[in-house]
Coordinates of C-alpha atoms and ligand atoms in Angstrom, one line a residue:
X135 CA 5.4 13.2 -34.0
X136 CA 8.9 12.4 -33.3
X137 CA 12.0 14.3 -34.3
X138 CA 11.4 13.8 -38.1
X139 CA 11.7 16.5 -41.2
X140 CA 8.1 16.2 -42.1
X141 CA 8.4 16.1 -45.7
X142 CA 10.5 13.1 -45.2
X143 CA 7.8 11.2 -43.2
X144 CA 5.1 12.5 -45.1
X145 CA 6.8 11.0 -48.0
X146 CA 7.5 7.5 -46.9
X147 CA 3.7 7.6 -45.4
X148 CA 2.5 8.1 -48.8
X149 CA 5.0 5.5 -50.2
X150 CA 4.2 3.1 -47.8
X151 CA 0.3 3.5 -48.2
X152 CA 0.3 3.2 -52.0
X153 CA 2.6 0.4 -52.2
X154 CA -0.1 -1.3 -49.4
X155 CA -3.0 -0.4 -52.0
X156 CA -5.0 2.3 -49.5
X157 CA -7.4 4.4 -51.1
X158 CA -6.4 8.0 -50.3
X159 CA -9.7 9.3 -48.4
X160 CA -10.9 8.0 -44.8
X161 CA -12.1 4.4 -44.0
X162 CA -15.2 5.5 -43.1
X163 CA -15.9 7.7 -46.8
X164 CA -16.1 11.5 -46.9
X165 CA -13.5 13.4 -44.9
X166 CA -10.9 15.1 -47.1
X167 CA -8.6 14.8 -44.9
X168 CA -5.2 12.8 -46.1
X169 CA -4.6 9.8 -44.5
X170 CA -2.0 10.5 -41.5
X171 CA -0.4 7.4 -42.0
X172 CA 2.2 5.8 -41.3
X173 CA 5.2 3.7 -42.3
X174 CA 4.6 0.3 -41.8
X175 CA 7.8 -0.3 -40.4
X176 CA 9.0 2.7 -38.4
X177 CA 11.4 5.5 -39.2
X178 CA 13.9 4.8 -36.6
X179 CA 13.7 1.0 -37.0
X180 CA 11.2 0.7 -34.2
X181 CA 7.9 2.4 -33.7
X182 CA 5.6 3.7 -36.9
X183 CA 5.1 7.1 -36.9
X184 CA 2.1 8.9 -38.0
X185 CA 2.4 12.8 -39.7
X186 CA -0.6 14.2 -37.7
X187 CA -1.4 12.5 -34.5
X188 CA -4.8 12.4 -33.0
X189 CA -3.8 14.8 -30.2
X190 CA -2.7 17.2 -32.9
X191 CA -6.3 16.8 -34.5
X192 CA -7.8 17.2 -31.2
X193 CA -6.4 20.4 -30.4
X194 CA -8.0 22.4 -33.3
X195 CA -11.7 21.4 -31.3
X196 CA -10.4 21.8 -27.8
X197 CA -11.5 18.0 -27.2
X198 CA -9.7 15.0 -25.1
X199 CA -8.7 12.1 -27.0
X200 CA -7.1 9.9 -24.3
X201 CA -5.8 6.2 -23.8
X202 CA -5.6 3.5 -20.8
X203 CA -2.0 3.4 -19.7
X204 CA 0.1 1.4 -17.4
X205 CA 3.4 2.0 -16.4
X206 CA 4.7 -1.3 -17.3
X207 CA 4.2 -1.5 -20.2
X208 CA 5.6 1.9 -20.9
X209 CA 8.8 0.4 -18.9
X210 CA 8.6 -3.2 -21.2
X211 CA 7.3 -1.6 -24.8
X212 CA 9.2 1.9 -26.1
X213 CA 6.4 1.4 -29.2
X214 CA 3.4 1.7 -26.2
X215 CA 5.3 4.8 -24.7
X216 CA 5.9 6.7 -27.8
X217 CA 2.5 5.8 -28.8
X218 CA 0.7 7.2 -26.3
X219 CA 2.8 9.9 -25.8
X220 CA 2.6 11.4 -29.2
X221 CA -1.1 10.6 -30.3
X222 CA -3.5 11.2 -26.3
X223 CA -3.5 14.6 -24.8
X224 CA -5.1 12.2 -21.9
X225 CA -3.8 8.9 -20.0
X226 CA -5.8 7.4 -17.7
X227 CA -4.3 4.8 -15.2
X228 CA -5.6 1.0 -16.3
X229 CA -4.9 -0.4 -13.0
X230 CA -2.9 1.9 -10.6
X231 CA -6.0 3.6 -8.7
X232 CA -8.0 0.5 -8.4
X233 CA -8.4 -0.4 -4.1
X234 CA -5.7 -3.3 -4.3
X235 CA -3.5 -1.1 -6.1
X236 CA -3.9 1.6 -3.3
X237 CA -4.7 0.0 -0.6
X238 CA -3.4 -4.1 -0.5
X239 CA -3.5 -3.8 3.0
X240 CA -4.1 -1.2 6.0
X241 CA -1.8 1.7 6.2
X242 CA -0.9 4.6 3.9
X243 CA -1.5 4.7 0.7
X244 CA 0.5 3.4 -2.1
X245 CA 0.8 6.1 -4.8
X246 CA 4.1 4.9 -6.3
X247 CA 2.5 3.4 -9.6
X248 CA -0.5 6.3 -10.1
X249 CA 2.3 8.5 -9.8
X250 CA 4.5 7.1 -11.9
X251 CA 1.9 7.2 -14.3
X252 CA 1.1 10.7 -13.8
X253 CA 4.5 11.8 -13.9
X254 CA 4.6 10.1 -17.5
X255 CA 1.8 12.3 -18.1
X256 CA 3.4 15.5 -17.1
X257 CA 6.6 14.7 -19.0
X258 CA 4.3 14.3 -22.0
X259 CA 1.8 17.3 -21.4
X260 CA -1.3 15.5 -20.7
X261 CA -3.6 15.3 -18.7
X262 CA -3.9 12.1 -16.1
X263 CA -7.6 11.2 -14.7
X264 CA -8.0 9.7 -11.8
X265 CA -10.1 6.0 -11.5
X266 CA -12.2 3.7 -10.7
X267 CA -11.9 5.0 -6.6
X268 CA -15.4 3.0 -5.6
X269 CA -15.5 0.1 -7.7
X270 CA -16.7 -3.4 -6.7
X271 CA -16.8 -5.3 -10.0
X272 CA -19.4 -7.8 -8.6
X273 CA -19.7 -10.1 -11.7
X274 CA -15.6 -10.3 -11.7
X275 CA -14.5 -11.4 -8.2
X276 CA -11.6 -12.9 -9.6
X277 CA -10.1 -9.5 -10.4
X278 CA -9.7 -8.8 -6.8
X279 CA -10.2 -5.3 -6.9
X280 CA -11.5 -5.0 -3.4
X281 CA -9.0 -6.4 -0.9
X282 CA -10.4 -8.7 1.3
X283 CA -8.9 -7.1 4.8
X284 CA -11.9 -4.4 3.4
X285 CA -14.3 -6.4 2.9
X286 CA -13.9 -8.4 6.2
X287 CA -14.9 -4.9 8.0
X288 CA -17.7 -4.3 9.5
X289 CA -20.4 -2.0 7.3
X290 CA -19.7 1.0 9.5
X291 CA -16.1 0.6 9.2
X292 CA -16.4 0.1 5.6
X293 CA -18.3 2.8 4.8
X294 CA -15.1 4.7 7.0
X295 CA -12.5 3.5 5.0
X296 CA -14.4 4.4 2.2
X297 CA -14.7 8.5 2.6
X298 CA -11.0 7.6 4.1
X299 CA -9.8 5.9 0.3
X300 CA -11.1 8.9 -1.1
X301 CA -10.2 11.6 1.0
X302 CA -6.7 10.1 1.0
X303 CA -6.5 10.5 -3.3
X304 CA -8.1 13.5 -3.2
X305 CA -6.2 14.6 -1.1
X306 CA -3.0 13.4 -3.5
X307 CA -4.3 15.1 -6.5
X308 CA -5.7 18.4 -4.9
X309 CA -5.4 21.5 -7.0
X310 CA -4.5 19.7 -10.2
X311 CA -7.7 20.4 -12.0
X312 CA -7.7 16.6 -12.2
X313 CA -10.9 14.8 -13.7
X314 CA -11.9 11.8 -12.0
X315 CA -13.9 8.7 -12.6
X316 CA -15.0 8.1 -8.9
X317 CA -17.5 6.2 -8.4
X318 CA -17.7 3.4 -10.8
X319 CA -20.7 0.4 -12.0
X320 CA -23.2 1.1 -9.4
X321 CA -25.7 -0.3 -11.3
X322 CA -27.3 -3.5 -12.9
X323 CA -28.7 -2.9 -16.1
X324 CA -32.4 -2.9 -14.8
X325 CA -31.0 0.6 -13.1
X326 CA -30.7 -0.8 -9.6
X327 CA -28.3 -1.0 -7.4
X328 CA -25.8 -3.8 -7.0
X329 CA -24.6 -5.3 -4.3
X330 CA -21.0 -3.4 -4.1
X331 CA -19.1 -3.9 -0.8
X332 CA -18.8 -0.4 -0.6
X333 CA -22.7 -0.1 -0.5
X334 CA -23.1 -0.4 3.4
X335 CA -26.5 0.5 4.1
X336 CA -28.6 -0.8 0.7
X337 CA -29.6 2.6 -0.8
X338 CA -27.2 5.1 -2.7
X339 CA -25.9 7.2 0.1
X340 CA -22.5 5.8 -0.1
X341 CA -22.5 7.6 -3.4
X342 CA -23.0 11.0 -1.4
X343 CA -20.4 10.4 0.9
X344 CA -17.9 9.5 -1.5
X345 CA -18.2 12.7 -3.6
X346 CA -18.6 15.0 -0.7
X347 CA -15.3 13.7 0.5
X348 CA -13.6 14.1 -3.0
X349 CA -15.0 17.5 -3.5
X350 CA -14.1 18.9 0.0
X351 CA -10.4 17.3 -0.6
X352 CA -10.2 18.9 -3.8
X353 CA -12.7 21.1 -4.4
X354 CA -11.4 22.3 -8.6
X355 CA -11.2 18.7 -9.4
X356 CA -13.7 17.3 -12.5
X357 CA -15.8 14.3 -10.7
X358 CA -17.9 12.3 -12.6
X359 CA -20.0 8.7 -11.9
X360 CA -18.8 6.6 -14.4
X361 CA -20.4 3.2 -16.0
X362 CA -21.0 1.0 -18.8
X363 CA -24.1 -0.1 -20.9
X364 CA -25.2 3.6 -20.3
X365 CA -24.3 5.3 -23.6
X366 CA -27.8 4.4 -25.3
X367 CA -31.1 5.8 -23.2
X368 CA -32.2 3.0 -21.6
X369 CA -33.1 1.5 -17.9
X370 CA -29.5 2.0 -16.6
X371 CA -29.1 5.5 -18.1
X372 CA -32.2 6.5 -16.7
X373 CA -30.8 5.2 -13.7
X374 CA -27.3 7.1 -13.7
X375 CA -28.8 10.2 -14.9
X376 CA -31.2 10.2 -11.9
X377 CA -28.2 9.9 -9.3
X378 CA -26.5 12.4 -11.5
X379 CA -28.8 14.7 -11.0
X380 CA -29.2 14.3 -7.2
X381 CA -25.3 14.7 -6.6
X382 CA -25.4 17.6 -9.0
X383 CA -28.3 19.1 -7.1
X384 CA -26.2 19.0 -3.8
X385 CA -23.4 21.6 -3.1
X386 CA -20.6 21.5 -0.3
X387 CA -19.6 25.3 0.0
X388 CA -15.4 25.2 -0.7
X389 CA -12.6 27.7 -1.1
X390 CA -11.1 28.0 -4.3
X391 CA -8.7 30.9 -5.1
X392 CA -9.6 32.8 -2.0
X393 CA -13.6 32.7 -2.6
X394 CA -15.9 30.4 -0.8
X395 CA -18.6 28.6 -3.8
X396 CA -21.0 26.5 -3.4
X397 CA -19.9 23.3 -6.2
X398 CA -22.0 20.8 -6.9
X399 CA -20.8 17.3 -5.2
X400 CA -20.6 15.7 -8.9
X401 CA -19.8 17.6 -12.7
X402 CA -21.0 14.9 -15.0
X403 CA -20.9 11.2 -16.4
X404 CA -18.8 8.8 -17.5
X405 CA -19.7 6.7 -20.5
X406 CA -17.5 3.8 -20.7
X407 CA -18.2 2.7 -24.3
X408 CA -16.8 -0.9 -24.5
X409 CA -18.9 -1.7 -27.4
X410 CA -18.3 -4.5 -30.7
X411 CA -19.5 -4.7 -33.9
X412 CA -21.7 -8.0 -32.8
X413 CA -25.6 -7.3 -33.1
X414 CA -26.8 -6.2 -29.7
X415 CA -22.7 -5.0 -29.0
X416 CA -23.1 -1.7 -31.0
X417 CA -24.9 1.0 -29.8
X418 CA -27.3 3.3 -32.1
X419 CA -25.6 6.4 -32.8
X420 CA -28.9 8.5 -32.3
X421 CA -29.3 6.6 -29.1
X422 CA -26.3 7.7 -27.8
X423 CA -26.8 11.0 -28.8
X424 CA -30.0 11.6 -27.1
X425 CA -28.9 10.6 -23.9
X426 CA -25.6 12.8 -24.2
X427 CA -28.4 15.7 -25.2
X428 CA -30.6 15.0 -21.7
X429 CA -27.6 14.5 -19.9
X430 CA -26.1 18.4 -20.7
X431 CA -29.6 19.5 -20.4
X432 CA -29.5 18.7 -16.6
X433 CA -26.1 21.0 -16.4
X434 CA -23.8 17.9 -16.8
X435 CA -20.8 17.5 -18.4
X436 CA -19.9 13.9 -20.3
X437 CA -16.7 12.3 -21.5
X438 CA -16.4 9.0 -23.1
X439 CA -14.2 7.2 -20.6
X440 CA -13.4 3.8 -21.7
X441 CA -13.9 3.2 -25.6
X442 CA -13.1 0.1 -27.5
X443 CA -14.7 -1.6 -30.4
X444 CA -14.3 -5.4 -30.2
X445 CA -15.0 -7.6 -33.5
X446 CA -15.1 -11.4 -33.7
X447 CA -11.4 -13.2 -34.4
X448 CA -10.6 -16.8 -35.5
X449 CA -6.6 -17.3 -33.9
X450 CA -6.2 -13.3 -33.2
X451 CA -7.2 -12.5 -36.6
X452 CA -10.3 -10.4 -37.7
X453 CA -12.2 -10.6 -41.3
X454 CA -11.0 -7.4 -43.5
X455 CA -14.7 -6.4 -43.4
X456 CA -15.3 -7.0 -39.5
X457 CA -12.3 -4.1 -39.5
X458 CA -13.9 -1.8 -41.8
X459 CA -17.4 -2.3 -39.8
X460 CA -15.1 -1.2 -36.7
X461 CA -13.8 1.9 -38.5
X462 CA -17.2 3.0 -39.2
X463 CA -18.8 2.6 -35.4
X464 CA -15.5 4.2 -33.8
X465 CA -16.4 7.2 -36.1
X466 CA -19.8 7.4 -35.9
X467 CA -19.6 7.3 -31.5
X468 CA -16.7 9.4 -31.6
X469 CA -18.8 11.8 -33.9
X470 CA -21.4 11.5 -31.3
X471 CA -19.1 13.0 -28.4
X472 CA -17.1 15.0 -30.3
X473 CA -19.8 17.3 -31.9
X474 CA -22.1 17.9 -28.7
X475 CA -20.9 20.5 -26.1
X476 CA -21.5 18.4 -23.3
X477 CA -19.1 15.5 -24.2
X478 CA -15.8 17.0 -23.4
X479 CA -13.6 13.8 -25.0
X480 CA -12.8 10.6 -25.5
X481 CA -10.5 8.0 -23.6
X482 CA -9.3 5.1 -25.2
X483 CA -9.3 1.9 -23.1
X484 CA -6.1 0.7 -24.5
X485 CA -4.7 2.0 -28.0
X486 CA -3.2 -1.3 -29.5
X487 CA -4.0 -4.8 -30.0
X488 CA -0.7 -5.8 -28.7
X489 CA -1.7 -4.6 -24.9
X490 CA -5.4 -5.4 -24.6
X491 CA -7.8 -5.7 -21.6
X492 CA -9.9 -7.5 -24.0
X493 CA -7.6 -10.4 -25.2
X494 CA -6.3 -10.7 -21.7
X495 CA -9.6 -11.6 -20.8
X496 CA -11.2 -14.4 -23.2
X497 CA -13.6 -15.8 -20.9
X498 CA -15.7 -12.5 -20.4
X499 CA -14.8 -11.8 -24.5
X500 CA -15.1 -14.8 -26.2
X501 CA -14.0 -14.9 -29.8
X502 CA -13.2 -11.3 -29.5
X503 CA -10.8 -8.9 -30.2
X504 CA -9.0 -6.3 -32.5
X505 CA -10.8 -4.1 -30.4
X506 CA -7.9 -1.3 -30.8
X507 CA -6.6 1.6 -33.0
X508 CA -3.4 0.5 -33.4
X509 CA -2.4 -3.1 -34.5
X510 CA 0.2 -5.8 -32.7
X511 CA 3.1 -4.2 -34.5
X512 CA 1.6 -0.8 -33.8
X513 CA 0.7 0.3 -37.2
X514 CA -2.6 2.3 -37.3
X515 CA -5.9 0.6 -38.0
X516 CA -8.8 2.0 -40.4
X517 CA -10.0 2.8 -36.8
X518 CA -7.4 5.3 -36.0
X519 CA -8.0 7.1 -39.5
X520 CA -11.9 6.9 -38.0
X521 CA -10.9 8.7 -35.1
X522 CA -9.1 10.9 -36.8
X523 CA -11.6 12.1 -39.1
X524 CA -14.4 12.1 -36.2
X525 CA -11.6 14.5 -34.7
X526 CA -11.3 16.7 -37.5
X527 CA -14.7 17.3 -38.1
X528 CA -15.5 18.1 -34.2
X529 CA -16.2 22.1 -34.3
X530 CA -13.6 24.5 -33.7
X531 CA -13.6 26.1 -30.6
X532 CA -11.2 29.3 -29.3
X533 CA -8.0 28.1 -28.1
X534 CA -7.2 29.5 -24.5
X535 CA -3.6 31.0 -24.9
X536 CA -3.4 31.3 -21.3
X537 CA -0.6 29.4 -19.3
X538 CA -0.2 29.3 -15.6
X539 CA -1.9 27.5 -12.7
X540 CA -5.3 26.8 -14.8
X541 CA -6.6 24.0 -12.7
X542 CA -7.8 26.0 -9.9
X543 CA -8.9 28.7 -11.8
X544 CA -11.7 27.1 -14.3
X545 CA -15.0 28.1 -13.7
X546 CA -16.6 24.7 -11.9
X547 CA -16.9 22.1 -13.7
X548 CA -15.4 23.5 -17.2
X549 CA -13.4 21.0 -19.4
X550 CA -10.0 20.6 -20.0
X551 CA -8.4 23.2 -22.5
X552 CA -5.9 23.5 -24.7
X553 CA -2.9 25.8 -25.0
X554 CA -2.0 26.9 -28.1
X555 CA 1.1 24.7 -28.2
X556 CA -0.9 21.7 -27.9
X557 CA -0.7 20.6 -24.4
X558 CA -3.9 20.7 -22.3
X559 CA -3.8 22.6 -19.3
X560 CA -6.2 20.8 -17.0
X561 CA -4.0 19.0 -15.4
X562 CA -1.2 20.9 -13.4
X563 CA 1.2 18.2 -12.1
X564 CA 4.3 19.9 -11.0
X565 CA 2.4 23.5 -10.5
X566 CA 1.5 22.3 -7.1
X567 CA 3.5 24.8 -4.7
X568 CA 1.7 27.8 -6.9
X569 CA -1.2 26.2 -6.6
X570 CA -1.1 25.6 -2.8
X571 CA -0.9 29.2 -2.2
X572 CA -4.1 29.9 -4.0
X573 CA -6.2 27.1 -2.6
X574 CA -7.2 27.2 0.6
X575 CA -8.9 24.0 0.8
X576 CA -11.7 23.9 3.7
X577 CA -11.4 21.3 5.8
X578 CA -14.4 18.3 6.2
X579 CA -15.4 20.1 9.9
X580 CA -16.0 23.3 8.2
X581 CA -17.8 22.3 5.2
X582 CA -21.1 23.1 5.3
X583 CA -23.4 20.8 3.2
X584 CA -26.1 23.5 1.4
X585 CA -28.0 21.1 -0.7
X586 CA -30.6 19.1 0.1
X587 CA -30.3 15.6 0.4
X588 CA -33.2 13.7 -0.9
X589 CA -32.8 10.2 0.3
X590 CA -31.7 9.6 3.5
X591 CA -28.2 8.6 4.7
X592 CA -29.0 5.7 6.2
X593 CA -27.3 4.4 9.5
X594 CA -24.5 3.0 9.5
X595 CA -22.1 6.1 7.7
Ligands
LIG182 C1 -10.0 -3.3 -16.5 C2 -8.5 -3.3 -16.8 O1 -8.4 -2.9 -18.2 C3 -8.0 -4.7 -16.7 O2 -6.6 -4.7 -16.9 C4 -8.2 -5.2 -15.2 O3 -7.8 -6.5 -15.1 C5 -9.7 -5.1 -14.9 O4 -10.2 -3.8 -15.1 N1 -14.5 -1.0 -16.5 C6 -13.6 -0.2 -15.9 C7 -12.1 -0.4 -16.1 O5 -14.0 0.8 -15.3 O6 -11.4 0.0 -14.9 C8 -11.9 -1.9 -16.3 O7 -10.5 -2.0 -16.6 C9 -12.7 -2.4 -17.5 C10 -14.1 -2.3 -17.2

């Protein structure tokens, strides 16, 4: 919330939302909570303005409620900025950590737009996850996310510059406490493997490697194997839980404030979530929440990494009803996550309809669209009162009062907390000298791997 009296904004709120005709109670029936709503025009003649934000609703449950971001659109669209700034306690980079973001050609690394990004975070006091760091999108080729100077390397050189990509960001973000999304789409929906060009020797050890590097270059970091078409129990969740399991079974012994521990080489799973209203586009509810169940049984975490609802559109516009359908599914998901232990949050893949991965690509999402909280103009959708409510009715949990140089000092593979004042501590961008002193970060030669691998590595690594 912006630098508003709130009686004043809660005011024109209510003005604006009974002169619009809303019913005062939640799209989606039965919260009590007031609508948090928002002028349609905004207060200082630019951006509407909610009077409770999601982040402030998250808080109370100790949950993430994050968004995609890109830096420029931040730069091009104060409305996106503010936006994400006052309702995620979360951003997540859209593009800046994909391969031809870091590495368009041979050399160092470029971090100047993840950082950027990060820093944006930091200003704001959220966290910033780290993604997509494996990713071969094999059905989207035209997206170029793997440079072709990598894929014109020989497998063994491959599979080098891939422990080197990840080492290298690791490396970046070490002692943050940041959570990443590493390795991303392995799978086809039958649960087998694709044919990713980071996949060098046919089998999933290139999996192993990449989260033994990130876990020995930053050993309090959050790693998780993230896909989509994985939320419901089926073939490909059977198949993700499986790896899970086998990289959580592993350990790589590490030093993290001054003690050696054995971590596991991967924390839990990322659930993308890009789901529509469509038959055979929404997932079942009970589905989802089975597989979140068997997934913290096996000692993972989840978080919902990528969430959008799509509906049909004729010219950009959707039916009144298809938007009330949309309401409902983003609460009943978000309910999903938000009232199981293992699901630690949920990340937004874009928050308006102005900025969307899903218009911006019609041939994948045909007749598609509206998939976001936030309309073009930035006024909130029956969705983000959805959210809202899913948020307020997660369970309480303590709030950690605790400040300082958290990241480090989480037990393995805890969530993100929240500090009384809102602002989750997870993520320590800035804290990094403090930090440095306290983790002693054991390089690759000393690592020693205790777990037991139980498929073999394969040749060419
Ligand atoms: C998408 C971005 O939103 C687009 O802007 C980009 O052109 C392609 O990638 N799964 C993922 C995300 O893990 O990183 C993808 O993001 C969407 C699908």
């Amino acid at each position: 919330m912006r630098n508003h009296p709130a009686g004043v904004v809660a005011a024109l709120g209510l003005v604006a939302l009974l002169a619009l005709g809303a019913p005062l109670s939640t799209a989606h029936g039965g919260s009590a909570r007031p609508l948090p709503h928002a002028s349609p025009a905004s207060l200082d003649g630019r951006c509407p303005a909610t009077d409770e934000t999601l982040r402030q609703l998250a808080e109370r449950s100790g949950k993430l409620i994050g968004t995609a971001y890109r830096s420029s659109y931040g730069d091009e669209d104060p409305c996106y900025a503010d936006t994400a700034a006052r309702e995620f306690n979360s951003i997540t980079p859209e593009i800046a950590t994909f391969t031809n973001a870091l590495a368009p050609e041979p050399g160092p690394l470029r971090f100047d737009d993840v950082d950027e990004v990060c820093q944006t975070a930091d200003r704001h006091r959220q966290i910033c996850q780290v993604h997509d760091i494996v990713w071969d999108p094999v059905d989207h080729p035209e997206w170029g996310i793997v440079p072709e100077w990598i894929r014109a390397l020989d497998p063994a050189a491959r599979r080098r510059e891939m422990v080197s990509l990840v080492t290298g960001v690791a490396r970046h973000f070490r002692g943050r406490g940041a959570v990443y999304t590493l390795a991303n789409e392995v799978f086809r929906s039958d649960g087998t493997l694709t044919d990713s060009t980071w996949n060098t020797t046919g089998d999933d050890s290139y999996l192993f490697d990449a989260y033994r590097a990130a876990r020995l270059a930053d050993p309090s970091a959050v790693l998780l194997y993230n896909d989509y078409g994985a939320e419901e129990v089926n073939p490909k969740s059977d198949a993700v839980l499986d790896l899970a399991t086998r990289l959580h079974d592993e350990t790589v012994e590490v030093e993290i404030d001054g003690r050696t521990v054995a971590k596991p080489l991967l924390d839990g799973v990322g659930l993308q979530m890009h789901v529509g209203t469509d038959p055979g586009l929404a997932p079942s509810p009970e589905s989802v929440a089975a597989n979140i169940a068997r997934i913290g049984k096996a000692g993972l975490l989840v978080y919902v990494t990528e969430m959008d609802v799509r509906v049909p559109v004729v010219d950009g516009r959707a039916d009144p009803a298809a938007i009330a359908r949309q309401a409902r599914l983003y609460q009943d998901l978000a309910a999903v996550c938000l009232n199981s232990t293992p699901c630690r949050g949920i990340t937004l893949w874009g928050l308006t309809d102005a900025r969307s991965w899903i218009t911006d690509n019609p041939g994948t999402f045909s007749g598609q669209g509206s998939a976001h909280p936030f309309d073009t103009s930035y006024r909130p959708k029956a969705a983000y009162d959805s959210l809202g409510a899913a948020l307020q009715a997660a369970p309480a949990v303590r709030q950690e009062a605790t400040t300082g140089s958290a990241g480090p000092s989480r037990p393995p593979g805890s969530p993100p907390t929240i500090e009384r004042d809102g602002a989750p501590f997870g993520w320590t961008w800035g804290r990094t000298a403090a930090i440095g002193a306290t983790v002693v970060l054991v390089g690759v030669g000393l690592a020693v791997v205790t777990g037991r691998r139980r498929r073999a590595t394969g040749g060419d690594g």
